[in-house]
Amino acid sequence: MCIGSGMGAVVVFERGMLLITSATLDESFDDEDSKMKSYITRQFKKFMKNANGKGFDKDCRQSSSSQFKGQDKGKKDAKEGDVVEEEELVESKFEKMDDQDDIYTAYEKLYKLSEKHEKLYRLTTKKLSDVELDREELFTKFDEANQTIGALRFENNFLAEKTKKLEAELCQVRAQMERTSSAKLDEMLSI
């Protein structure tokens, strides 16, 4: 009996077994098919749990009759300890299935978290490369400024020496002017 089909998957329930077959040969749909299979399997397990309380194991087969001995005999004939034991087995099986669902959910959350971290990593590396470029530009400007400062210091020293020479020449010219003016003054006074 066919339960449903979708996204390239056909779900069939035969002789107490849930069979999921893929109708497509394209490998690009394998991931979607596996997600669909696991989703349908989980939904069917939940349906069966709610419908009659019988669970299914990992291979999607009905649980073995040895686990449910008391159900074949009827609840009237079974001992109360067997019923409690059977209920515990069924509950533990459903807890395992719920844990498996929790594992899938946790995996999906971790996958989404890893995608967020990857995006953050990309943004951070982009910002880091931008900062590195800015640092290189600043380093280049710093080197240029240092070279300019060195050139200005050299020119300042050169101009300081030239100023000293000009001051020395000015002193000599003044001294010479004083001698010349005092000689002319002496000459004028002596006439």
PDB file of C-alpha atoms in Angstrom:
ATOM      1  CA  MET A   1       0.000   0.000   0.000  1.00  0.00           C
ATOM      2  CA  CYS A   2       1.471   3.366  -1.049  1.00  0.00           C
ATOM      3  CA  ILE A   3       1.319   6.017   1.676  1.00  0.00           C
ATOM      4  CA  GLY A   4       2.652   8.942  -0.294  1.00  0.00           C
ATOM      5  CA  SER A   5       5.224  10.272  -2.652  1.00  0.00           C
ATOM      6  CA  GLY A   6       7.000  13.537  -3.053  1.00  0.00           C
ATOM      7  CA  MET A   7      10.301  15.110  -4.076  1.00  0.00           C
ATOM      8  CA  GLY A   8      11.316  11.919  -5.933  1.00  0.00           C
ATOM      9  CA  ALA A   9      10.573   9.538  -3.049  1.00  0.00           C
ATOM     10  CA  VAL A  10       7.862   6.883  -2.857  1.00  0.00           C
ATOM     11  CA  VAL A  11       6.757   5.711   0.576  1.00  0.00           C
ATOM     12  CA  VAL A  12       5.272   2.211   0.776  1.00  0.00           C
ATOM     13  CA  PHE A  13       4.032   0.316   3.830  1.00  0.00           C
ATOM     14  CA  GLU A  14       4.103  -3.468   3.297  1.00  0.00           C
ATOM     15  CA  ARG A  15       3.922  -6.371   5.749  1.00  0.00           C
ATOM     16  CA  GLY A  16       4.589  -4.189   8.765  1.00  0.00           C
ATOM     17  CA  MET A  17       7.592  -2.462   7.160  1.00  0.00           C
ATOM     18  CA  LEU A  18       8.015   1.087   5.977  1.00  0.00           C
ATOM     19  CA  LEU A  19       9.839   1.148   2.648  1.00  0.00           C
ATOM     20  CA  ILE A  20      11.089   4.353   1.116  1.00  0.00           C
ATOM     21  CA  THR A  21      12.367   4.181  -2.438  1.00  0.00           C
ATOM     22  CA  SER A  22      13.785   6.864  -4.652  1.00  0.00           C
ATOM     23  CA  ALA A  23      12.189   7.288  -8.054  1.00  0.00           C
ATOM     24  CA  THR A  24      14.972   9.489  -9.429  1.00  0.00           C
ATOM     25  CA  LEU A  25      18.470   8.575 -10.527  1.00  0.00           C
ATOM     26  CA  ASP A  26      19.830  12.089 -10.312  1.00  0.00           C
ATOM     27  CA  GLU A  27      22.490  12.419  -7.603  1.00  0.00           C
ATOM     28  CA  SER A  28      21.589  16.028  -6.939  1.00  0.00           C
ATOM     29  CA  PHE A  29      18.376  14.917  -5.244  1.00  0.00           C
ATOM     30  CA  ASP A  30      20.087  12.402  -2.922  1.00  0.00           C
ATOM     31  CA  ASP A  31      20.388  14.898  -0.089  1.00  0.00           C
ATOM     32  CA  GLU A  32      16.781  16.023  -0.467  1.00  0.00           C
ATOM     33  CA  ASP A  33      15.666  12.390  -0.715  1.00  0.00           C
ATOM     34  CA  SER A  34      17.492  11.449   2.476  1.00  0.00           C
ATOM     35  CA  LYS A  35      15.992  14.434   4.294  1.00  0.00           C
ATOM     36  CA  MET A  36      12.545  13.507   2.998  1.00  0.00           C
ATOM     37  CA  LYS A  37      13.035   9.851   3.994  1.00  0.00           C
ATOM     38  CA  SER A  38      14.079  10.756   7.513  1.00  0.00           C
ATOM     39  CA  TYR A  39      11.223  13.238   7.841  1.00  0.00           C
ATOM     40  CA  ILE A  40       8.616  10.737   6.605  1.00  0.00           C
ATOM     41  CA  THR A  41      10.068   8.010   8.813  1.00  0.00           C
ATOM     42  CA  ARG A  42       9.895  10.234  11.893  1.00  0.00           C
ATOM     43  CA  GLN A  43       6.368  11.340  11.096  1.00  0.00           C
ATOM     44  CA  PHE A  44       5.252   7.756  10.515  1.00  0.00           C
ATOM     45  CA  LYS A  45       6.844   6.641  13.795  1.00  0.00           C
ATOM     46  CA  LYS A  46       5.026   9.412  15.619  1.00  0.00           C
ATOM     47  CA  PHE A  47       1.785   8.441  13.877  1.00  0.00           C
ATOM     48  CA  MET A  48       2.196   4.794  14.842  1.00  0.00           C
ATOM     49  CA  LYS A  49       3.088   5.759  18.397  1.00  0.00           C
ATOM     50  CA  ASN A  50      -0.073   7.804  18.704  1.00  0.00           C
ATOM     51  CA  ALA A  51      -2.232   5.310  16.799  1.00  0.00           C
ATOM     52  CA  ASN A  52      -1.588   2.070  18.642  1.00  0.00           C
ATOM     53  CA  GLY A  53       1.430   2.492  20.902  1.00  0.00           C
ATOM     54  CA  LYS A  54       3.644   0.135  18.897  1.00  0.00           C
ATOM     55  CA  GLY A  55       7.082   1.392  18.066  1.00  0.00           C
ATOM     56  CA  PHE A  56       9.452   0.792  15.207  1.00  0.00           C
ATOM     57  CA  ASP A  57      13.181   0.263  15.458  1.00  0.00           C
ATOM     58  CA  LYS A  58      15.948   1.945  13.434  1.00  0.00           C
ATOM     59  CA  ASP A  59      15.413  -0.266  10.359  1.00  0.00           C
ATOM     60  CA  CYS A  60      11.739   0.788  10.251  1.00  0.00           C
ATOM     61  CA  ARG A  61      10.517  -2.729  11.089  1.00  0.00           C
ATOM     62  CA  GLN A  62       7.892  -3.436  13.674  1.00  0.00           C
ATOM     63  CA  SER A  63       9.416  -4.210  17.045  1.00  0.00           C
ATOM     64  CA  SER A  64      10.085  -7.892  17.655  1.00  0.00           C
ATOM     65  CA  SER A  65       7.422  -9.983  19.318  1.00  0.00           C
ATOM     66  CA  SER A  66       9.836 -11.061  22.046  1.00  0.00           C
ATOM     67  CA  GLN A  67       9.714  -7.517  23.383  1.00  0.00           C
ATOM     68  CA  PHE A  68       5.940  -7.588  23.505  1.00  0.00           C
ATOM     69  CA  LYS A  69       5.273 -11.134  24.829  1.00  0.00           C
ATOM     70  CA  GLY A  70       2.376 -10.078  26.983  1.00  0.00           C
ATOM     71  CA  GLN A  71       0.500  -8.448  24.074  1.00  0.00           C
ATOM     72  CA  ASP A  72       0.193 -11.778  22.216  1.00  0.00           C
ATOM     73  CA  LYS A  73      -1.302 -13.460  25.310  1.00  0.00           C
ATOM     74  CA  GLY A  74      -3.519 -10.515  26.126  1.00  0.00           C
ATOM     75  CA  LYS A  75      -3.232  -8.133  29.019  1.00  0.00           C
ATOM     76  CA  LYS A  76      -5.483 -10.259  31.199  1.00  0.00           C
ATOM     77  CA  ASP A  77      -3.112 -13.230  31.087  1.00  0.00           C
ATOM     78  CA  ALA A  78       0.066 -11.216  31.452  1.00  0.00           C
ATOM     79  CA  LYS A  79       1.588 -10.481  34.794  1.00  0.00           C
ATOM     80  CA  GLU A  80       1.591  -6.912  35.971  1.00  0.00           C
ATOM     81  CA  GLY A  81       5.437  -6.909  36.018  1.00  0.00           C
ATOM     82  CA  ASP A  82       5.532  -7.964  32.358  1.00  0.00           C
ATOM     83  CA  VAL A  83       3.176  -5.142  31.404  1.00  0.00           C
ATOM     84  CA  VAL A  84       5.303  -2.601  33.259  1.00  0.00           C
ATOM     85  CA  GLU A  85       8.422  -4.089  31.678  1.00  0.00           C
ATOM     86  CA  GLU A  86       6.871  -3.914  28.215  1.00  0.00           C
ATOM     87  CA  GLU A  87       5.797  -0.328  28.764  1.00  0.00           C
ATOM     88  CA  GLU A  88       9.332   0.556  29.883  1.00  0.00           C
ATOM     89  CA  LEU A  89      10.768  -1.109  26.771  1.00  0.00           C
ATOM     90  CA  VAL A  90       8.358   0.791  24.534  1.00  0.00           C
ATOM     91  CA  GLU A  91       9.062   4.064  26.345  1.00  0.00           C
ATOM     92  CA  SER A  92      12.826   3.542  26.140  1.00  0.00           C
ATOM     93  CA  LYS A  93      12.513   2.783  22.429  1.00  0.00           C
ATOM     94  CA  PHE A  94      10.518   5.980  21.896  1.00  0.00           C
ATOM     95  CA  GLU A  95      13.039   7.918  23.999  1.00  0.00           C
ATOM     96  CA  LYS A  96      15.791   6.602  21.739  1.00  0.00           C
ATOM     97  CA  MET A  97      13.809   7.725  18.704  1.00  0.00           C
ATOM     98  CA  ASP A  98      13.238  11.120  20.330  1.00  0.00           C
ATOM     99  CA  ASP A  99      16.949  11.281  21.156  1.00  0.00           C
ATOM    100  CA  GLN A 100      17.696  10.511  17.519  1.00  0.00           C
ATOM    101  CA  ASP A 101      15.317  13.292  16.479  1.00  0.00           C
ATOM    102  CA  ASP A 102      17.084  15.522  18.996  1.00  0.00           C
ATOM    103  CA  ILE A 103      20.409  14.555  17.407  1.00  0.00           C
ATOM    104  CA  TYR A 104      19.093  15.609  13.988  1.00  0.00           C
ATOM    105  CA  THR A 105      17.788  18.850  15.451  1.00  0.00           C
ATOM    106  CA  ALA A 106      21.080  19.458  17.256  1.00  0.00           C
ATOM    107  CA  TYR A 107      22.973  18.693  14.053  1.00  0.00           C
ATOM    108  CA  GLU A 108      20.828  21.176  12.129  1.00  0.00           C
ATOM    109  CA  LYS A 109      21.395  23.819  14.814  1.00  0.00           C
ATOM    110  CA  LEU A 110      25.142  23.164  14.812  1.00  0.00           C
ATOM    111  CA  TYR A 111      25.190  23.328  11.024  1.00  0.00           C
ATOM    112  CA  LYS A 112      23.391  26.681  11.080  1.00  0.00           C
ATOM    113  CA  LEU A 113      25.773  27.876  13.792  1.00  0.00           C
ATOM    114  CA  SER A 114      28.763  26.783  11.700  1.00  0.00           C
ATOM    115  CA  GLU A 115      27.327  28.699   8.732  1.00  0.00           C
ATOM    116  CA  LYS A 116      27.040  31.795  10.935  1.00  0.00           C
ATOM    117  CA  HIS A 117      30.626  31.312  12.114  1.00  0.00           C
ATOM    118  CA  GLU A 118      31.770  30.902   8.519  1.00  0.00           C
ATOM    119  CA  LYS A 119      30.038  34.152   7.532  1.00  0.00           C
ATOM    120  CA  LEU A 120      31.567  35.858  10.561  1.00  0.00           C
ATOM    121  CA  TYR A 121      34.980  34.441   9.591  1.00  0.00           C
ATOM    122  CA  ARG A 122      34.595  35.774   6.037  1.00  0.00           C
ATOM    123  CA  LEU A 123      33.549  39.215   7.297  1.00  0.00           C
ATOM    124  CA  THR A 124      36.386  39.256   9.816  1.00  0.00           C
ATOM    125  CA  THR A 125      38.978  38.252   7.228  1.00  0.00           C
ATOM    126  CA  LYS A 126      37.624  40.918   4.874  1.00  0.00           C
ATOM    127  CA  LYS A 127      37.831  43.534   7.627  1.00  0.00           C
ATOM    128  CA  LEU A 128      41.280  42.262   8.551  1.00  0.00           C
ATOM    129  CA  SER A 129      42.468  42.563   4.955  1.00  0.00           C
ATOM    130  CA  ASP A 130      41.011  46.092   4.832  1.00  0.00           C
ATOM    131  CA  VAL A 131      42.832  46.933   8.065  1.00  0.00           C
ATOM    132  CA  GLU A 132      46.034  45.443   6.631  1.00  0.00           C
ATOM    133  CA  LEU A 133      45.692  47.644   3.536  1.00  0.00           C
ATOM    134  CA  ASP A 134      45.075  50.691   5.721  1.00  0.00           C
ATOM    135  CA  ARG A 135      48.094  49.771   7.840  1.00  0.00           C
ATOM    136  CA  GLU A 136      50.267  49.461   4.731  1.00  0.00           C
ATOM    137  CA  GLU A 137      49.041  52.853   3.476  1.00  0.00           C
ATOM    138  CA  LEU A 138      49.755  54.437   6.864  1.00  0.00           C
ATOM    139  CA  PHE A 139      53.166  52.782   6.950  1.00  0.00           C
ATOM    140  CA  THR A 140      53.925  54.200   3.490  1.00  0.00           C
ATOM    141  CA  LYS A 141      52.782  57.666   4.588  1.00  0.00           C
ATOM    142  CA  PHE A 142      54.861  57.314   7.761  1.00  0.00           C
ATOM    143  CA  ASP A 143      57.953  56.443   5.712  1.00  0.00           C
ATOM    144  CA  GLU A 144      57.308  59.403   3.398  1.00  0.00           C
ATOM    145  CA  ALA A 145      56.877  61.708   6.404  1.00  0.00           C
ATOM    146  CA  ASN A 146      60.129  60.415   7.927  1.00  0.00           C
ATOM    147  CA  GLN A 147      61.938  61.027   4.643  1.00  0.00           C
ATOM    148  CA  THR A 148      60.480  64.542   4.445  1.00  0.00           C
ATOM    149  CA  ILE A 149      61.513  65.214   8.059  1.00  0.00           C
ATOM    150  CA  GLY A 150      65.032  63.995   7.263  1.00  0.00           C
ATOM    151  CA  ALA A 151      65.215  66.244   4.190  1.00  0.00           C
ATOM    152  CA  LEU A 152      63.908  69.218   6.188  1.00  0.00           C
ATOM    153  CA  ARG A 153      66.483  68.603   8.944  1.00  0.00           C
ATOM    154  CA  PHE A 154      69.257  68.471   6.351  1.00  0.00           C
ATOM    155  CA  GLU A 155      68.002  71.678   4.744  1.00  0.00           C
ATOM    156  CA  ASN A 156      67.632  73.296   8.184  1.00  0.00           C
ATOM    157  CA  ASN A 157      71.230  72.379   9.076  1.00  0.00           C
ATOM    158  CA  PHE A 158      72.413  73.680   5.706  1.00  0.00           C
ATOM    159  CA  LEU A 159      70.526  76.944   6.211  1.00  0.00           C
ATOM    160  CA  ALA A 160      71.858  77.256   9.789  1.00  0.00           C
ATOM    161  CA  GLU A 161      75.432  76.942   8.507  1.00  0.00           C
ATOM    162  CA  LYS A 162      74.712  79.431   5.725  1.00  0.00           C
ATOM    163  CA  THR A 163      73.217  81.823   8.297  1.00  0.00           C
ATOM    164  CA  LYS A 164      76.373  81.514  10.432  1.00  0.00           C
ATOM    165  CA  LYS A 165      78.554  82.252   7.395  1.00  0.00           C
ATOM    166  CA  LEU A 166      76.416  85.246   6.444  1.00  0.00           C
ATOM    167  CA  GLU A 167      76.515  86.520  10.036  1.00  0.00           C
ATOM    168  CA  ALA A 168      80.321  86.171  10.006  1.00  0.00           C
ATOM    169  CA  GLU A 169      80.487  88.043   6.695  1.00  0.00           C
ATOM    170  CA  LEU A 170      78.127  90.688   8.089  1.00  0.00           C
ATOM    171  CA  CYS A 171      80.413  91.132  11.097  1.00  0.00           C
ATOM    172  CA  GLN A 172      83.397  91.502   8.779  1.00  0.00           C
ATOM    173  CA  VAL A 173      81.548  94.017   6.593  1.00  0.00           C
ATOM    174  CA  ARG A 174      80.519  96.024   9.668  1.00  0.00           C
ATOM    175  CA  ALA A 175      84.048  95.979  10.986  1.00  0.00           C
ATOM    176  CA  GLN A 176      85.331  97.058   7.601  1.00  0.00           C
ATOM    177  CA  MET A 177      82.677  99.793   7.396  1.00  0.00           C
ATOM    178  CA  GLU A 178      83.633 101.052  10.818  1.00  0.00           C
ATOM    179  CA  ARG A 179      87.281 101.176   9.857  1.00  0.00           C
ATOM    180  CA  THR A 180      86.476 102.881   6.587  1.00  0.00           C
ATOM    181  CA  SER A 181      84.095 105.389   8.155  1.00  0.00           C
ATOM    182  CA  SER A 182      86.494 106.141  11.015  1.00  0.00           C
ATOM    183  CA  ALA A 183      89.361 106.553   8.497  1.00  0.00           C
ATOM    184  CA  LYS A 184      87.274 108.946   6.405  1.00  0.00           C
ATOM    185  CA  LEU A 185      86.188 110.784   9.503  1.00  0.00           C
ATOM    186  CA  ASP A 186      89.818 111.059  10.588  1.00  0.00           C
ATOM    187  CA  GLU A 187      90.710 112.296   7.142  1.00  0.00           C
ATOM    188  CA  MET A 188      87.990 114.899   7.194  1.00  0.00           C
ATOM    189  CA  LEU A 189      89.006 116.049  10.595  1.00  0.00           C
ATOM    190  CA  SER A 190      92.597 116.330   9.607  1.00  0.00           C
ATOM    191  CA  ILE A 191      91.918 118.566   6.674  1.00  0.00           C
TER     192      ILE A 191
END
